[in-house]
Short mmCIF file of C-alpha atoms in Angstrom, two decimals:
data_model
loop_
_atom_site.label_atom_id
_atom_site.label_comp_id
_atom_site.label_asym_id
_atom_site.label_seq_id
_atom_site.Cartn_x
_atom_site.Cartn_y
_atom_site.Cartn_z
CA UNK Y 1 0.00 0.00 0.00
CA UNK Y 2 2.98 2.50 1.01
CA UNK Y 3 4.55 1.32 -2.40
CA UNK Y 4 1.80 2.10 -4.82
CA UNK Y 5 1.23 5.34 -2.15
CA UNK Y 6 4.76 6.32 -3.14
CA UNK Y 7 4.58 5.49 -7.06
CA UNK Y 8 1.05 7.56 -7.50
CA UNK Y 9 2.11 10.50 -5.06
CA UNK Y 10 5.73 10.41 -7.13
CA UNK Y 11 3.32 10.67 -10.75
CA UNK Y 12 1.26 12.59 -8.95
CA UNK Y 13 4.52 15.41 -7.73
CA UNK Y 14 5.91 15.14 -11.77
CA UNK Y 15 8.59 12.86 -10.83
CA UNK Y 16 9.77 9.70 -13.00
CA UNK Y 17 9.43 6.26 -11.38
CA UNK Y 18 13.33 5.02 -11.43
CA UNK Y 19 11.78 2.13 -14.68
CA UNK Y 20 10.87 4.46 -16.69
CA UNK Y 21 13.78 6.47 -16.54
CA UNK Y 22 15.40 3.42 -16.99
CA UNK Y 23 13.53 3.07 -20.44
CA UNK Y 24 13.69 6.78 -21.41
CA UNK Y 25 17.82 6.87 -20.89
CA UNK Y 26 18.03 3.56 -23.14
CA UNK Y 27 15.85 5.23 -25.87
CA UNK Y 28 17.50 8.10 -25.86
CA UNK Y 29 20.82 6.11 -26.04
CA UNK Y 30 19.30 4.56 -28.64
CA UNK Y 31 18.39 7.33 -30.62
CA UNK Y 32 21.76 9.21 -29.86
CA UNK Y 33 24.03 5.99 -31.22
CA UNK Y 34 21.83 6.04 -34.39
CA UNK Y 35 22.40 9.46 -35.12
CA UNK Y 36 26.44 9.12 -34.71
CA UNK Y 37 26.39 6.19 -36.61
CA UNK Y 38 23.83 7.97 -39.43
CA UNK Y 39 26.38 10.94 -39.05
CA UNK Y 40 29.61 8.63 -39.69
CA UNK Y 41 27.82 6.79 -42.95
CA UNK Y 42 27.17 10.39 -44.12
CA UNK Y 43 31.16 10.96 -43.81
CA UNK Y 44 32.23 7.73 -45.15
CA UNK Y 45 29.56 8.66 -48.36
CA UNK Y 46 31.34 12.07 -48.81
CA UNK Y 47 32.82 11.77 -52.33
CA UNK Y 48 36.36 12.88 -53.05
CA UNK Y 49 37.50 14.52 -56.81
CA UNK Y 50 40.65 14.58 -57.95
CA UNK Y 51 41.35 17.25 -60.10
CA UNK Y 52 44.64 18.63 -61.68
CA UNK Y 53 44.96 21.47 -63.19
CA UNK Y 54 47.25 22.83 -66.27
CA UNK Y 55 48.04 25.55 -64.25
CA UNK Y 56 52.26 25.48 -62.50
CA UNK Y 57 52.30 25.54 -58.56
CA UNK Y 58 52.08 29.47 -57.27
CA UNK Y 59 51.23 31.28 -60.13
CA UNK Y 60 47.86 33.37 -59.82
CA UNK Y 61 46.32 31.09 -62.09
CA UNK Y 62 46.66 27.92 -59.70
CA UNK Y 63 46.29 29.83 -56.34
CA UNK Y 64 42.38 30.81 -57.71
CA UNK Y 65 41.91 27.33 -58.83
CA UNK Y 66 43.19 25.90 -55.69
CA UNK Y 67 40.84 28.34 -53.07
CA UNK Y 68 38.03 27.84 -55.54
CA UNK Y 69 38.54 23.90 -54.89
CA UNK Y 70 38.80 24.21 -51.25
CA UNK Y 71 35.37 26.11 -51.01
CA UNK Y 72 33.59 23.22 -52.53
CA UNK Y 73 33.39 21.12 -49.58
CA UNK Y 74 31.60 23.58 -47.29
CA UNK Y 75 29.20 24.90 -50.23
CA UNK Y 76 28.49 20.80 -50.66
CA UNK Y 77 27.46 20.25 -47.06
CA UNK Y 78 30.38 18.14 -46.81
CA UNK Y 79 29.10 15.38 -49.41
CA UNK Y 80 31.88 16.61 -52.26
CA UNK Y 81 35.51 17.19 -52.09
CA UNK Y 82 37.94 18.90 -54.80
CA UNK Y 83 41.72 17.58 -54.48
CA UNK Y 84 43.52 19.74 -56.69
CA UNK Y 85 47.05 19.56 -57.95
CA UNK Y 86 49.01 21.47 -60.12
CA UNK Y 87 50.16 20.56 -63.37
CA UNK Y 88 52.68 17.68 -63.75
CA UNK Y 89 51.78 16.85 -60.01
CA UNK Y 90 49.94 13.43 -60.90
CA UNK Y 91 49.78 13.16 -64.67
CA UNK Y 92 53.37 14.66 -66.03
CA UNK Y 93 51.90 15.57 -69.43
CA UNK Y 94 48.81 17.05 -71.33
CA UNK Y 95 48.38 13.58 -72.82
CA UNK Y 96 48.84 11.51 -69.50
CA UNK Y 97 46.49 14.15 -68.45
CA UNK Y 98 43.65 13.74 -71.01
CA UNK Y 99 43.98 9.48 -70.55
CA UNK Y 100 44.45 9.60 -66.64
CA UNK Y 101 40.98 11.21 -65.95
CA UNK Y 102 39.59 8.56 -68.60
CA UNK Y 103 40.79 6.21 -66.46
CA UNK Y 104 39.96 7.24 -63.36
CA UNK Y 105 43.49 8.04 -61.66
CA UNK Y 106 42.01 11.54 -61.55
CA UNK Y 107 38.11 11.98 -61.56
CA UNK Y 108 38.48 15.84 -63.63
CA UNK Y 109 41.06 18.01 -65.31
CA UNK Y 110 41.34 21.93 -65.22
CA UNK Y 111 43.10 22.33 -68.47
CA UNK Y 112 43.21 24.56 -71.64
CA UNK Y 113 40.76 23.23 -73.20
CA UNK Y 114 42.48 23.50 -76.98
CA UNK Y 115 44.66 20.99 -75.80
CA UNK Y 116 42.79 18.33 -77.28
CA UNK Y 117 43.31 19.63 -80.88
CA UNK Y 118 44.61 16.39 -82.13
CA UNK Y 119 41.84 14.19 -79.68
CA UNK Y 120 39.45 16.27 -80.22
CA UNK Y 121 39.33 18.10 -83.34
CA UNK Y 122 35.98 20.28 -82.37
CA UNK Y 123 37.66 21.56 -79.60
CA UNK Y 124 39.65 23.88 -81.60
CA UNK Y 125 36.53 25.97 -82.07
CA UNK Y 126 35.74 25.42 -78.53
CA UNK Y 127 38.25 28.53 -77.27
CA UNK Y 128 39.12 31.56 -79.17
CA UNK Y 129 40.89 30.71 -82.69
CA UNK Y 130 42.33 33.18 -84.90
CA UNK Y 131 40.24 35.88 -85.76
CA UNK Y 132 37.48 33.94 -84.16
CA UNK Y 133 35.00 35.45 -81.68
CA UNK Y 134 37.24 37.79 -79.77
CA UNK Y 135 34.95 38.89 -76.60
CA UNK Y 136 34.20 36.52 -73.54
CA UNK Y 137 30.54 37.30 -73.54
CA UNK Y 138 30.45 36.18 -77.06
CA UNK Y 139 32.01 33.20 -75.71
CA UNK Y 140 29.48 32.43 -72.84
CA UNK Y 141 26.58 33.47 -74.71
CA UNK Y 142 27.39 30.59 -77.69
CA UNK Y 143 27.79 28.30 -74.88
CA UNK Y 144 24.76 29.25 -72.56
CA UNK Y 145 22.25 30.38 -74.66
CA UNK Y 146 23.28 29.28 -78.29
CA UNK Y 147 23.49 25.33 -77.40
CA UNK Y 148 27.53 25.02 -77.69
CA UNK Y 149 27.47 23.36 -74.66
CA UNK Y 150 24.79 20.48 -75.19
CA UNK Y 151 26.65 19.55 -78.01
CA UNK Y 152 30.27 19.97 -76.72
CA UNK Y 153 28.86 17.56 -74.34
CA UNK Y 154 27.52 15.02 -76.72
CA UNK Y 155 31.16 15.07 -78.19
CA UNK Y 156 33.25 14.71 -74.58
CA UNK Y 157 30.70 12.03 -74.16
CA UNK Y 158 32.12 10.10 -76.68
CA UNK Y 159 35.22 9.63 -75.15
CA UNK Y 160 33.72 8.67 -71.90
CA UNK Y 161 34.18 12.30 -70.59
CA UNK Y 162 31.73 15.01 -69.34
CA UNK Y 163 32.59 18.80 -69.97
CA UNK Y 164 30.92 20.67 -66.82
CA UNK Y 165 31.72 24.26 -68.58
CA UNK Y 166 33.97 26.80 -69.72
CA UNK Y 167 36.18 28.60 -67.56
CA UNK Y 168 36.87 32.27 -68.85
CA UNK Y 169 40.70 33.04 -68.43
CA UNK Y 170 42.57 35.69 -70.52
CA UNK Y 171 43.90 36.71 -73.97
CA UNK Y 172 46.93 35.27 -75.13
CA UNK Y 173 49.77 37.67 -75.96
CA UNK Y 174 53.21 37.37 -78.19
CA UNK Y 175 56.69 39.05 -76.11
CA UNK Y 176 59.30 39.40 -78.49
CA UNK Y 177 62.45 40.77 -78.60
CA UNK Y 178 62.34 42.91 -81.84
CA UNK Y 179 58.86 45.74 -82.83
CA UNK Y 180 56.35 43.95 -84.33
CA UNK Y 181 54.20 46.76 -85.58
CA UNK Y 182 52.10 44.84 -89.03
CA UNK Y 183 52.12 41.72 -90.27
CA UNK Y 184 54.19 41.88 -92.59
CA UNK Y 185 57.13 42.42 -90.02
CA UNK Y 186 56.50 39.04 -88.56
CA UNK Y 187 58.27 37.48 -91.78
CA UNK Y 188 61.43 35.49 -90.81
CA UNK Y 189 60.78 35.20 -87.47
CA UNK Y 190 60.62 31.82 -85.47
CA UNK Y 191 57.68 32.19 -82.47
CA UNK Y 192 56.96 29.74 -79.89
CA UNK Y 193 52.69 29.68 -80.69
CA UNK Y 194 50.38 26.81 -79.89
CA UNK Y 195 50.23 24.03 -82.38
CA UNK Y 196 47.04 23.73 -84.96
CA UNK Y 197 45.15 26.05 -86.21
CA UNK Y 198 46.94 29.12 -84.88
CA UNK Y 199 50.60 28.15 -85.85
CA UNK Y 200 49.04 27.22 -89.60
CA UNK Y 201 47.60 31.12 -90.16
CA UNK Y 202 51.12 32.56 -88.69
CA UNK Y 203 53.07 30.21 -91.50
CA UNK Y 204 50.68 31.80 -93.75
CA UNK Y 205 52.40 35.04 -92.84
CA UNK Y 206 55.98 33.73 -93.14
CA UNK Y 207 56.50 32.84 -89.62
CA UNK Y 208 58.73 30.00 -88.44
CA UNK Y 209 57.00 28.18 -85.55
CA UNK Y 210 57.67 26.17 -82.77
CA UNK Y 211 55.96 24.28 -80.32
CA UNK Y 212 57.75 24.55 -76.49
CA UNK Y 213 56.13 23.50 -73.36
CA UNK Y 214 55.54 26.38 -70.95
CA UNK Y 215 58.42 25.82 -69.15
CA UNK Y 216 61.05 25.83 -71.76
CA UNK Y 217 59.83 29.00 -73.10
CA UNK Y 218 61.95 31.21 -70.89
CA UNK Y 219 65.32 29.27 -71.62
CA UNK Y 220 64.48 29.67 -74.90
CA UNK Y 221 63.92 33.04 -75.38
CA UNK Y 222 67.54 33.64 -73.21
CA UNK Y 223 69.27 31.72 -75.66
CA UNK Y 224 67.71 33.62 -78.50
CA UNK Y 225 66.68 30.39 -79.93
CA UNK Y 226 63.32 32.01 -80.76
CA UNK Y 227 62.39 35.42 -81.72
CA UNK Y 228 59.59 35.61 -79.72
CA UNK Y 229 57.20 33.26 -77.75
CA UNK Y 230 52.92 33.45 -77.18
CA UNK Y 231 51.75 32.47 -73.75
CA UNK Y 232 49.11 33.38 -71.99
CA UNK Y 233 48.26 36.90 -70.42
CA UNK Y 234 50.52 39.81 -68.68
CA UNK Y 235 49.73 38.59 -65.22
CA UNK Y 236 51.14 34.84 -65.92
CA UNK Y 237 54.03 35.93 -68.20
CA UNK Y 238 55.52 38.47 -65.61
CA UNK Y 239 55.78 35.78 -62.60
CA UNK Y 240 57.39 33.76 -65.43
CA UNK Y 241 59.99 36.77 -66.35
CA UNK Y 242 59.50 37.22 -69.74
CA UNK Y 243 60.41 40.74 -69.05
CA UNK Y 244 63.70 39.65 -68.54
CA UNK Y 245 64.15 38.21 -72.01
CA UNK Y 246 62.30 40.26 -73.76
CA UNK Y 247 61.44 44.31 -74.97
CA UNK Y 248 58.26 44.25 -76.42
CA UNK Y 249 54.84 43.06 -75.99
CA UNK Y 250 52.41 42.35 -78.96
CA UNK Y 251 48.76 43.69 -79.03
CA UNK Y 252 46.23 43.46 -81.40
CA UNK Y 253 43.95 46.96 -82.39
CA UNK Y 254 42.72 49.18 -79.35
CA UNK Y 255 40.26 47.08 -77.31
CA UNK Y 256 41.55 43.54 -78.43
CA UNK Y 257 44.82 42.07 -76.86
CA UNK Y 258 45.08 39.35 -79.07
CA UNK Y 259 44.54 38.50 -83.13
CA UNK Y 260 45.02 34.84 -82.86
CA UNK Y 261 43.64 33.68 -79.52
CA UNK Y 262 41.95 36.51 -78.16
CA UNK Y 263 39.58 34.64 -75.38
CA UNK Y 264 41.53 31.17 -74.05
CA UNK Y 265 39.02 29.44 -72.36
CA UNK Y 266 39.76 26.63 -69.85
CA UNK Y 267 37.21 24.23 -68.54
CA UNK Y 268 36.21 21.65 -66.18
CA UNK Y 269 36.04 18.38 -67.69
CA UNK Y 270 35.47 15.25 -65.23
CA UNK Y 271 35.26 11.56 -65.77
CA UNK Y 272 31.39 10.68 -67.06
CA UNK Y 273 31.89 7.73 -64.19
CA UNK Y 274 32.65 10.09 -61.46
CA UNK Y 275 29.84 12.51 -62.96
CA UNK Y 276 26.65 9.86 -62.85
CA UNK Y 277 27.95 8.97 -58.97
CA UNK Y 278 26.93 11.81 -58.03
CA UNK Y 279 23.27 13.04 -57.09
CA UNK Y 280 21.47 15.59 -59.18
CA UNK Y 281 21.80 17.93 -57.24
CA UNK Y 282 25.13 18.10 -56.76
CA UNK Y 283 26.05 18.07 -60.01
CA UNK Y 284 23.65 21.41 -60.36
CA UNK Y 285 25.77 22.54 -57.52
CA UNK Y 286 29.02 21.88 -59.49
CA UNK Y 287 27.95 23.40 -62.66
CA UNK Y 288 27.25 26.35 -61.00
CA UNK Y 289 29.83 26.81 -59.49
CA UNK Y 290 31.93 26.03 -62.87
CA UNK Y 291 29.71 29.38 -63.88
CA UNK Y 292 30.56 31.40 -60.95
CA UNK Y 293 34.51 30.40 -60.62
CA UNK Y 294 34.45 31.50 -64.62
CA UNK Y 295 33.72 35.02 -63.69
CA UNK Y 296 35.94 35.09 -60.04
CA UNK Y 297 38.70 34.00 -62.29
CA UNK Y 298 38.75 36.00 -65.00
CA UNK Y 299 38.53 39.56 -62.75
CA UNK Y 300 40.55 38.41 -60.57
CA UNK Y 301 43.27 38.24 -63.55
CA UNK Y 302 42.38 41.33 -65.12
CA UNK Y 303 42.96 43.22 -62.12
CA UNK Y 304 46.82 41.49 -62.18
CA UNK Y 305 46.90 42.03 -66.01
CA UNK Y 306 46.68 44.99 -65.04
CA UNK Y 307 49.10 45.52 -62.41
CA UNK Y 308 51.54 43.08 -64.22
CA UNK Y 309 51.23 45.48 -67.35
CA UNK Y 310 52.64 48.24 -65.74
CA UNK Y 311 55.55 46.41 -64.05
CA UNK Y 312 56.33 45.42 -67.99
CA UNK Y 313 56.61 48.67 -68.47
CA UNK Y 314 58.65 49.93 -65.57
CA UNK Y 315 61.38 47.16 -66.88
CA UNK Y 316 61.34 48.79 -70.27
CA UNK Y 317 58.92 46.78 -72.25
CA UNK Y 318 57.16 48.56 -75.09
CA UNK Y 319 53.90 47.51 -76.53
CA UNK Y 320 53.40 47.46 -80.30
CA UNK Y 321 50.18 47.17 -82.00
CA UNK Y 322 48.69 45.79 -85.13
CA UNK Y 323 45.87 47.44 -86.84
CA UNK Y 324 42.55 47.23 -87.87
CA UNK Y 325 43.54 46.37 -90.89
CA UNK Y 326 45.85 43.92 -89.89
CA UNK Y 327 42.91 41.81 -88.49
CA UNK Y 328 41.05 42.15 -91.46
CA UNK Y 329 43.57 40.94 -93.13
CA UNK Y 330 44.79 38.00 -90.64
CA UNK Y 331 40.84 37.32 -90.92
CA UNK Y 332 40.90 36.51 -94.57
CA UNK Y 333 43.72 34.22 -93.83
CA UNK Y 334 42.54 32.51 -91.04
CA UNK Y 335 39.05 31.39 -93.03
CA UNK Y 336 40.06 28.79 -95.27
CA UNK Y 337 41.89 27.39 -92.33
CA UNK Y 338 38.70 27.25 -89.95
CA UNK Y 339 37.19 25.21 -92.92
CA UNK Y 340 39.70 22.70 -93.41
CA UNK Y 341 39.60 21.82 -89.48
CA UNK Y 342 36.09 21.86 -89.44
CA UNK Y 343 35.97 19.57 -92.01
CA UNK Y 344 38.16 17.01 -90.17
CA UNK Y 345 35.04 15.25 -89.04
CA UNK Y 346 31.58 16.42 -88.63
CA UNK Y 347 31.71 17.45 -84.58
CA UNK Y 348 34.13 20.56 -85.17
CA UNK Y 349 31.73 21.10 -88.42
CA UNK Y 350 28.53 21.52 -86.05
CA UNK Y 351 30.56 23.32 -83.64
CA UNK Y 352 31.48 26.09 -86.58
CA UNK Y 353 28.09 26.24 -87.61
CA UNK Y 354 27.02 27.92 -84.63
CA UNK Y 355 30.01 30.22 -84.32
CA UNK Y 356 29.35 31.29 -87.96
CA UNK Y 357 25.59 31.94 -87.20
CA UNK Y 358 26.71 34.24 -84.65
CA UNK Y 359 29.33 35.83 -86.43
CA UNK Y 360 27.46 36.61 -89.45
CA UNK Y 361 24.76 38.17 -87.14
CA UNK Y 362 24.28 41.71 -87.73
CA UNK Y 363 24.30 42.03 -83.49
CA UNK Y 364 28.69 40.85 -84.45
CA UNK Y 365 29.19 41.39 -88.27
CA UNK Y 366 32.48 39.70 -87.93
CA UNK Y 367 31.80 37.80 -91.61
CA UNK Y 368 29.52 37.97 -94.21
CA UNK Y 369 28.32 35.41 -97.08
CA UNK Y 370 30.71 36.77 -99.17
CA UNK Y 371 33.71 36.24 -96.93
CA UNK Y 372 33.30 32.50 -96.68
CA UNK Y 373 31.74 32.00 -100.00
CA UNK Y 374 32.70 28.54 -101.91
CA UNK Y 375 33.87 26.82 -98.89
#
């Protein structure tokens, strides 16, 4: 009688009869180990990306690329990591590059995305090209709102690859150490210039090219073993100290840095296995984030391009410019070229197609009919 007295006054009084607070403590121990083990499934699940870039170790281009990388965890709720490495860090080479994310010793790539020129012949027209599209908007609004990028994706897909976006990065510019001020002054000279389509329309001007890595270009020029070298923009080239080994700096007309490549796009391209692991959503999150990095990154280098162009010219560098009618006239060059590279199979010819629609626009007026007529 005192027992059940004691158990109804203790109910009564609000307190809990020492069972069940026996019961409640294992529940809630219960419910606590669940959520740590829930919690420690989510952190095994996180997936990890290993991306290099073609970027060297502490130049501006890789620092961006490397903080850009690290912000992805946090903006992913922890469920996606970026491991980035510089270039040469895990594949030594553009082509050990290319074949390591196809086979999956590195799930994406952060590379110039005219690399693949001889892999890929469509991506020629898939960053600037001589006397090609020569603003960055024109460049994003092919891709975004023109349908560039379905279809560059229904090529990468081909070679078991997705392309996640463009990455806007710079103009490339020529140093060399004589005036260049027309075309017709570039005769006899030998000029480190990307392979392709580029070093074909400078042979049409009587230029002897070569093709150097990025990191032999310096030596080079200090031997005098070329005339002058193309590489990407002011900001890059000073850290490398191309003011060093050379006087002057090439531009193209007021307003346009560069004639041959004039908008060189990078890109995020990732493994189409690592891409279809990954939820829906987070591969919304990636691409845009691709979109958003594109724009961080190229600002941030124009404000060094900048900075870098007035430290060229505090070591005595002089810039010389072509002229309107230069372009023209490296236009009417470059056209029969575009043609025979878009003819090397019918992806780079679909990938013209909508670069000519646009430039024949009246909103661009970069061609007309009569420009490309019979080819």
């Amino acid at each position: 009688m005192n027992s059940k007295n004691n158990i109804r006054n203790s109910c009564d009084t609000g307190e809990t009869p020492p069972r069940r607070s026996f019961l409640k403590t294992i529940a809630m121990g219960a419910t606590l180990a669940g959520a740590m083990l829930m919690g420690a499934g989510q952190a095994q699940a996180a997936t990890t990306w290993k991306i290099q870039s073609t970027w060297d170790a502490g130049t501006v281009g890789y620092t961006l690329f490397e903080e850009w990388c690290k912000s992805i965890e946090a903006k992913s709720g922890g469920e996606l990591k970026f491991q980035c490495f510089p270039a040469k860090a895990v594949a030594a080479d553009n082509n050990s590059l290319f074949d390591s994310v196809r086979s999956g010793v590195l799930q994406g790539m952060n590379p110039f995305t005219l690399y693949w020129a001889g892999k890929i012949p469509a991506s020629v027209f898939l960053s600037s090209y001589p006397a090609g599209p020569d603003q960055p908007h024109q460049w994003d609004t092919m891709f975004y709102s023109m349908g560039m990028l379905e279809k560059t994706r229904e090529i990468y897909k081909k070679f078991g690859l997705f392309y996640v976006g463009p990455i806007q990065h710079d103009a490339n510019i020529i140093h060399s150490k004589q005036p260049v001020n027309s075309l017709a002054d570039l005769k006899g000279m030998k000029i480190r210039v990307p392979g392709g389509m580029v070093a074909e329309v400078f042979q049409q001007f009587g230029v002897s090219t070569v093709s150097l890595p990025g990191s032999d270009i310096f030596p080079a020029l200090e031997k005098g073993t070329i005339d002058a070298a193309d590489f990407v923009g002011p900001a890059v080239n000073y850290e490398l100290g191309f003011s060093q080994v050379t006087d002057y700096i090439i531009f193209g007309p007021p307003g346009v840095m560069s004639i041959y490549q004039p908008v060189d796009l990078m890109d995020l391209t990732v493994s189409l296995r690592a891409w279809n692991s990954i939820s829906p959503e987070l591969q919304q999150l990636v691409e845009d984030e691709v979109r958003i990095y594109s724009q961080k990154h190229y600002l941030a280098i124009q404000a060094r391009n900048i900075e870098a162009m007035e430290k060229f010219k505090a070591d005595g560098d002089t810039v010389t410019r072509l002229s309107q009618e230069d372009l023209e006239t490296w236009r009417k060059a470059a056209i029969p070229i575009w043609f025979n590279w878009a003819n090397k199979n019918e992806d780079a010819r679909a990938i013209l197609d909508i670069q000519l629609k646009y430039m024949m626009n009246d909103t661009v007026g970069y061609i007309t009919e009569e420009d490309i007529k019979g080819f």
